[in-house]
Short mmCIF file of N, CA and C in Angstrom, two decimals:
data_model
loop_
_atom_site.label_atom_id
_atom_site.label_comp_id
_atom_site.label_asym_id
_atom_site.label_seq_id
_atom_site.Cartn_x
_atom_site.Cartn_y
_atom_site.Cartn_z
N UNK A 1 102.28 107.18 104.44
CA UNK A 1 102.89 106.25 105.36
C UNK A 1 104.31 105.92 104.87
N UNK A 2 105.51 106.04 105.68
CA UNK A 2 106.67 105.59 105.16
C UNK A 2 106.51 104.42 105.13
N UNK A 3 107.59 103.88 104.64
CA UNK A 3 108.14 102.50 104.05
C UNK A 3 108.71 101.70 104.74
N UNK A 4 108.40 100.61 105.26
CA UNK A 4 108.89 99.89 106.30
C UNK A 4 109.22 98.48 105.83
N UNK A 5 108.31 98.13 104.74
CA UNK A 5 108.70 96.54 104.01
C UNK A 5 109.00 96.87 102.73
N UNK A 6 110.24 95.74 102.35
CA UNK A 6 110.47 96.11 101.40
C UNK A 6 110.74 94.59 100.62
N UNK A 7 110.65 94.45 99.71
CA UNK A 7 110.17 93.50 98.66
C UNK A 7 112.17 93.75 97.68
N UNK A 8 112.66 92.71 98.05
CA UNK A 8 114.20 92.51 96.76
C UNK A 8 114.02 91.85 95.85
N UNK A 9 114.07 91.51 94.81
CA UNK A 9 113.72 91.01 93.87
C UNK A 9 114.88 90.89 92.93
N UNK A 10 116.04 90.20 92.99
CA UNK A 10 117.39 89.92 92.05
C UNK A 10 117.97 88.72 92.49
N UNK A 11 118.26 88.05 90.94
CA UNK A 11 118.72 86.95 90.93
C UNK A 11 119.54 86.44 91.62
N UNK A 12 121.09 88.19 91.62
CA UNK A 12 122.40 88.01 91.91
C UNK A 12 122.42 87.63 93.40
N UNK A 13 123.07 86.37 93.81
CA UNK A 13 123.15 86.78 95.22
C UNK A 13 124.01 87.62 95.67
N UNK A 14 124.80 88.18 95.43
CA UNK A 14 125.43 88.77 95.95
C UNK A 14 125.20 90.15 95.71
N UNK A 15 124.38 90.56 95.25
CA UNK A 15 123.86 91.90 94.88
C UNK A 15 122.40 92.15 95.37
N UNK A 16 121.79 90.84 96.13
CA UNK A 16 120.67 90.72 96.63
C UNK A 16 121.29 90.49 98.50
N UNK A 17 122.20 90.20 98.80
CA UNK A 17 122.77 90.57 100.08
C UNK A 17 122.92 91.43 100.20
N UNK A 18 123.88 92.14 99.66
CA UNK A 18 124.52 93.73 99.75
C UNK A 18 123.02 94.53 99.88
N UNK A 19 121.97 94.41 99.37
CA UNK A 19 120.77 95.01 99.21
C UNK A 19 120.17 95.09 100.44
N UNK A 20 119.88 93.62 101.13
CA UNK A 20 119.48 93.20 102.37
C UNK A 20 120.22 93.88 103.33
N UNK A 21 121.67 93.66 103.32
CA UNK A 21 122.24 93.92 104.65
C UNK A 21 121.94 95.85 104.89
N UNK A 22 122.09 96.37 103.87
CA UNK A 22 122.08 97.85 103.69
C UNK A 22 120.50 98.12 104.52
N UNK A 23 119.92 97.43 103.82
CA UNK A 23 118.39 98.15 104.06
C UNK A 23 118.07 97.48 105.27
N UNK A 24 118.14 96.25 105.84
CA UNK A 24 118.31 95.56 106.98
C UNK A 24 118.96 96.14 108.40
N UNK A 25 120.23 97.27 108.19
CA UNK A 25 120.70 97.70 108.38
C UNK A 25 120.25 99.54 109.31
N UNK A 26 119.70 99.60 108.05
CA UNK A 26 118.78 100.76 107.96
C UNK A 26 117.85 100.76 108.85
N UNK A 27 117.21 99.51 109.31
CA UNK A 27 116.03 99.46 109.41
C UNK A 27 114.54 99.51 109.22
N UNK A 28 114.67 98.61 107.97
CA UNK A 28 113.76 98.18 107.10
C UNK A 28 113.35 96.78 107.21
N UNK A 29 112.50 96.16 106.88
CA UNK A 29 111.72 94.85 106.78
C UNK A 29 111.84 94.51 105.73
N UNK A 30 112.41 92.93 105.32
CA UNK A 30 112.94 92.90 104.24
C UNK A 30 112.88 91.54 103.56
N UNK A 31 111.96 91.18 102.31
CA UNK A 31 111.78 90.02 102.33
C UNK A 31 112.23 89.79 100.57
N UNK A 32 113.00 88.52 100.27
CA UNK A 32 113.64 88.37 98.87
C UNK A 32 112.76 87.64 98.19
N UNK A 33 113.25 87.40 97.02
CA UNK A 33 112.86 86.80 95.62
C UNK A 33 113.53 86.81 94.64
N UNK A 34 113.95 85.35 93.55
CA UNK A 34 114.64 85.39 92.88
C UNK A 34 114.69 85.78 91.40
N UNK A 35 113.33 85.84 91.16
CA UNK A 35 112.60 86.06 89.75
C UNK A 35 111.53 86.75 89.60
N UNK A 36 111.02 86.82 88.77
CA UNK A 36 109.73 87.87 87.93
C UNK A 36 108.66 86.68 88.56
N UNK A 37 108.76 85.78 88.29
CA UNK A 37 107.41 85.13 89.02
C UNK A 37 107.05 85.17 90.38
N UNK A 38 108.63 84.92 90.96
CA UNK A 38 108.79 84.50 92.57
C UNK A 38 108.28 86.10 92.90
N UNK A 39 109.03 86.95 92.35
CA UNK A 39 108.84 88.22 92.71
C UNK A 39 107.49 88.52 92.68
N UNK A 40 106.65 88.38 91.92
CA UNK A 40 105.23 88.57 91.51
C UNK A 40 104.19 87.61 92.92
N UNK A 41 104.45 86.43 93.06
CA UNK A 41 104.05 85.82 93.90
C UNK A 41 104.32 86.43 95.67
N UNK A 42 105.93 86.65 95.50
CA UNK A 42 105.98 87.40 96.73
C UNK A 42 105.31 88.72 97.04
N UNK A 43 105.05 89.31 96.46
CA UNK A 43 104.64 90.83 96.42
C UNK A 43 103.07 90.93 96.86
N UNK A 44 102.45 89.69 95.92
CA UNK A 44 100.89 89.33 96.56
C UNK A 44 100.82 88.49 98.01
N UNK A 45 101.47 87.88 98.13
CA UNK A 45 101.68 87.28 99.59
C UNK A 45 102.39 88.38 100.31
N UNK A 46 103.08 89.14 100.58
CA UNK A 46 103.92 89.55 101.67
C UNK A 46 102.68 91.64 101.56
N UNK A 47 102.76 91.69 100.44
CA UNK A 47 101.74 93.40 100.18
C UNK A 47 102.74 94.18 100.37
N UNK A 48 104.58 94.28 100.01
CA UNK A 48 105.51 95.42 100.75
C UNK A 48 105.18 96.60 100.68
N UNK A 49 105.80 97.46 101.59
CA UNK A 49 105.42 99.17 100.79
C UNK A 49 106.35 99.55 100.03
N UNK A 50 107.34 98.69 99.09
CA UNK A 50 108.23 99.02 98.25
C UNK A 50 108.66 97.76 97.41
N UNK A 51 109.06 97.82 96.06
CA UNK A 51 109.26 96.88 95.56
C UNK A 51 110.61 97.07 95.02
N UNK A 52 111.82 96.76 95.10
CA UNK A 52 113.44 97.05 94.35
C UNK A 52 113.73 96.09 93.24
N UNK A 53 113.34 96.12 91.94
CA UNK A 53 113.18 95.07 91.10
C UNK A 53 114.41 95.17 90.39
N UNK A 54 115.20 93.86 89.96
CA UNK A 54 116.15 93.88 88.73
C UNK A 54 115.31 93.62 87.79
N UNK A 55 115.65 94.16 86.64
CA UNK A 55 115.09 93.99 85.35
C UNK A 55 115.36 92.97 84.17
N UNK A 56 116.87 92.81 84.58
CA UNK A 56 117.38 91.84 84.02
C UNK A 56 117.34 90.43 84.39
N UNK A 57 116.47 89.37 84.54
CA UNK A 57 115.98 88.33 84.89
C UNK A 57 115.50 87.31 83.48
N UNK A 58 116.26 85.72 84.24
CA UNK A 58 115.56 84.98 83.37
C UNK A 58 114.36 84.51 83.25
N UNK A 59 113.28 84.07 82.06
CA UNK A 59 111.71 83.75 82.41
C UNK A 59 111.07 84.87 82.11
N UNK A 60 110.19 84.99 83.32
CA UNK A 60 109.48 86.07 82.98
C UNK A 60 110.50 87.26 83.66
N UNK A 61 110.56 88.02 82.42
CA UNK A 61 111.77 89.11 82.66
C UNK A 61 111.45 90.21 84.01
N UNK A 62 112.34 91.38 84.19
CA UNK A 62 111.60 92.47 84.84
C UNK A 62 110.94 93.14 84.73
N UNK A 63 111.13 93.01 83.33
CA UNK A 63 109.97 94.31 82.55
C UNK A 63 108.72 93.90 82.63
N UNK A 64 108.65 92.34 82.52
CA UNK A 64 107.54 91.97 82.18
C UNK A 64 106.80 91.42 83.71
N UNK A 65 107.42 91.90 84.50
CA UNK A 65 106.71 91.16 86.13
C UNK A 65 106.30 92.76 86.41
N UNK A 66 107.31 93.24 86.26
CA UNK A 66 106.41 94.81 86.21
C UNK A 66 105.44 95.28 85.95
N UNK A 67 105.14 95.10 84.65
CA UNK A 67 104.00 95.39 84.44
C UNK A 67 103.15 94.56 84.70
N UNK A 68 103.21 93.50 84.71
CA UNK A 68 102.47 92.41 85.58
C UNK A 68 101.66 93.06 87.27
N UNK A 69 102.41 93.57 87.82
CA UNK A 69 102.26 94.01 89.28
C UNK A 69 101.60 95.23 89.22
N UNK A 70 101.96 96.46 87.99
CA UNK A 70 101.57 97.32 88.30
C UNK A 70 100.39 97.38 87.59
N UNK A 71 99.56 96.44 86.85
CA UNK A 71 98.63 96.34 86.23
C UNK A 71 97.46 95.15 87.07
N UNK A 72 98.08 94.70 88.82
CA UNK A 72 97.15 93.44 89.27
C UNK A 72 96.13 94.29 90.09
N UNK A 73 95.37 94.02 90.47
CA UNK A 73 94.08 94.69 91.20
C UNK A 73 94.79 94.72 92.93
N UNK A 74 95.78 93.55 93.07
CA UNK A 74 96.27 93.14 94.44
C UNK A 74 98.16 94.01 94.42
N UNK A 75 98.44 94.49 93.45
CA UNK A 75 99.70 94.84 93.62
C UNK A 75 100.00 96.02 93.35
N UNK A 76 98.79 96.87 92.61
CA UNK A 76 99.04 98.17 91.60
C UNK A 76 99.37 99.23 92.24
N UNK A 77 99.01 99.24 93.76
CA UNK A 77 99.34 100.38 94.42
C UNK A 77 101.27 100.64 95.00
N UNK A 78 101.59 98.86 94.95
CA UNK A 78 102.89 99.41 95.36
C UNK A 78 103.53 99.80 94.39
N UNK A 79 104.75 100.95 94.78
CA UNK A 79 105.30 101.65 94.34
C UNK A 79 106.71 100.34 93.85
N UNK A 80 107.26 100.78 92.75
CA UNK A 80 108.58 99.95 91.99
C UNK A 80 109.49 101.05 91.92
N UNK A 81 110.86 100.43 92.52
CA UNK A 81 112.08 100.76 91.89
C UNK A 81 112.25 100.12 90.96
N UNK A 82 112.97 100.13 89.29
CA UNK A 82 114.01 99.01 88.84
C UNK A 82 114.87 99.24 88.99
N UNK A 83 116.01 98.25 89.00
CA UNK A 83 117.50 98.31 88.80
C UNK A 83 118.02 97.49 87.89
N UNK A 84 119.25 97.72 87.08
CA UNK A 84 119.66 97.66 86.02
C UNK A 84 121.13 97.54 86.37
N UNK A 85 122.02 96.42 86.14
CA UNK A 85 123.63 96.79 86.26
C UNK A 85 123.63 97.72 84.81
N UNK A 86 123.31 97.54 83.63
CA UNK A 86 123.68 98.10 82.82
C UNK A 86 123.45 99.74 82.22
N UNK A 87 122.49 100.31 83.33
CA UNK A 87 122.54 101.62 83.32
C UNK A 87 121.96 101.74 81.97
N UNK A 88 121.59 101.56 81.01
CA UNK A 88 121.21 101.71 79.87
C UNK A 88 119.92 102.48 79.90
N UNK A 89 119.86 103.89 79.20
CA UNK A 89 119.07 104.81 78.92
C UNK A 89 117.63 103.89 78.22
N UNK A 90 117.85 103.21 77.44
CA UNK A 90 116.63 102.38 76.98
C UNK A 90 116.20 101.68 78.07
N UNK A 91 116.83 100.89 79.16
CA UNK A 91 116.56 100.03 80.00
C UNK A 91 115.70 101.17 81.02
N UNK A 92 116.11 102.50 81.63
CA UNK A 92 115.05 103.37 82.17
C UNK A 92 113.71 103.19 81.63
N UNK A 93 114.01 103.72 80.22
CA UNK A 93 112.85 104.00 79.87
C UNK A 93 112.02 102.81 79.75
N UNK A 94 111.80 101.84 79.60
CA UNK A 94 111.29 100.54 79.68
C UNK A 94 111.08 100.08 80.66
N UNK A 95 111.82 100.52 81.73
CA UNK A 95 111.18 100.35 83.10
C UNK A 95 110.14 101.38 83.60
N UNK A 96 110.37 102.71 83.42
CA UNK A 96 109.02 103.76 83.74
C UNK A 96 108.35 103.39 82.74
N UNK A 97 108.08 103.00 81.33
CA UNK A 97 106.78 102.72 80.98
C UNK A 97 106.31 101.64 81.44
N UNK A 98 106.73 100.45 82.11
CA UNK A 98 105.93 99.39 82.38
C UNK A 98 105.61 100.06 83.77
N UNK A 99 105.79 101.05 84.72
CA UNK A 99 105.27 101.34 85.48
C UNK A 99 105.85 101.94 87.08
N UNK A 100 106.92 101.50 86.49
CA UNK A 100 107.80 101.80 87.65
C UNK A 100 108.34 103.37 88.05
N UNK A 101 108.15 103.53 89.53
CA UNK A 101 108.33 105.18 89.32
C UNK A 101 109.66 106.09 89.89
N UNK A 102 110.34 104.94 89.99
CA UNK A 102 111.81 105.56 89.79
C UNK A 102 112.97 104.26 89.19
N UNK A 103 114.27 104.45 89.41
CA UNK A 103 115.19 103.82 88.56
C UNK A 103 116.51 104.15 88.88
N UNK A 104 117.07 103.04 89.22
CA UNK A 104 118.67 103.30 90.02
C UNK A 104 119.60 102.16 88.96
N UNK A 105 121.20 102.67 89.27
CA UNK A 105 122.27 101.39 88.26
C UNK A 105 122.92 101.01 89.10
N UNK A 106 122.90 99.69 89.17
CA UNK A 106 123.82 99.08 89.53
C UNK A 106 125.05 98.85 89.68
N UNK A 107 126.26 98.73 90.22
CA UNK A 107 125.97 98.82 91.68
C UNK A 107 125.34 99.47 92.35
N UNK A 108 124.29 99.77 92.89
CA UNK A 108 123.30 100.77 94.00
C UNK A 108 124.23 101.43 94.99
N UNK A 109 124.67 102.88 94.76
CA UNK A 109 125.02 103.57 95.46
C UNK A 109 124.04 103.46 96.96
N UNK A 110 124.52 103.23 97.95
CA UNK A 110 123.80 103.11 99.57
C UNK A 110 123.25 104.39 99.98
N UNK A 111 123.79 105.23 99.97
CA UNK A 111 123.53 106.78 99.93
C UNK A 111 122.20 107.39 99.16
N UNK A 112 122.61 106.98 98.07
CA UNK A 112 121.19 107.42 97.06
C UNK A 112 119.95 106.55 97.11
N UNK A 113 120.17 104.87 97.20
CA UNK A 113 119.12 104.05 97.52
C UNK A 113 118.11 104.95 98.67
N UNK A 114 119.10 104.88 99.98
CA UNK A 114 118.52 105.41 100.88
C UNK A 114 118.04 106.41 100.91
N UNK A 115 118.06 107.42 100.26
CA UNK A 115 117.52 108.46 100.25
C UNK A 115 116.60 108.87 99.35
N UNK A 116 116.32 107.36 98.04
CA UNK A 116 115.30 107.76 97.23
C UNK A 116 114.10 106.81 98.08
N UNK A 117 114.58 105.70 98.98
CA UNK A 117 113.83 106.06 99.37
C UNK A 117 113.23 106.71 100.78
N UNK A 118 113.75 106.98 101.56
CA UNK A 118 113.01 107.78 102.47
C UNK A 118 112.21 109.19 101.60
N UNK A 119 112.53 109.38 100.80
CA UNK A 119 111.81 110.50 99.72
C UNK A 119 110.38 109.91 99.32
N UNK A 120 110.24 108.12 99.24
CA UNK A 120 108.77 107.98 99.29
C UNK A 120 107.54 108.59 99.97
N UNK A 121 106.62 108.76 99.25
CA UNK A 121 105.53 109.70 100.55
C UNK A 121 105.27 107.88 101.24
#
């Protein structure tokens, strides 16, 4: 089934607009969150077929709502992007081991977003 809801999850507002309007745009369903908790809470209330997570968050971090989600009985099936302004090769990898099955840098090229995901099955 393609992807029709999609779950934002970043602090920045202004990097959480740019996100919205793109995919909003697109024609996608599109619901925010500001944190690893909010995010975690939203994800069990709303069920998206996609999750676009920053990693870098205060509290409970990204890494750690991640694996949070991809380890809940109610969340494990959706699929995670993370995102990262800092592009950092450690920061990938810390995001695919907590579970996530792809990984974009920030700024989010529009082009590639979009096309990793319509590449979702």
């Amino acid at each position: 089934m393609p992807v029709k809801n999609i779950l934002v999850v970043d602090d920045s507002p202004t990097e959480r607009f740019f996100t919205v309007d793109l995919l909003t745009k697109a024609g996608y369903l599109v619901t925010t969150a500001e944190s690893g908790e909010e995010g975690i809470a939203k994800a069990k209330a709303t069920k998206p077929d996609l999750i676009l997570m920053d990693v870098v968050m205060p509290g409970l971090n990204g890494y750690q709502a991640t694996r949070t989600l991809t380890r809940d009985e109610e969340t494990k099936s959706i699929p995670i992007i993370v995102c990262t302004s800092k592009g950092q090769e450690t920061d990938k990898i810390w995001g695919l081991r907590q579970g996530a099955i792809d990984y974009l840098v920030k700024p989010l090229n529009p082009e590639e977003l979009l096309q990793r995901i319509a590449a979702l099955p």
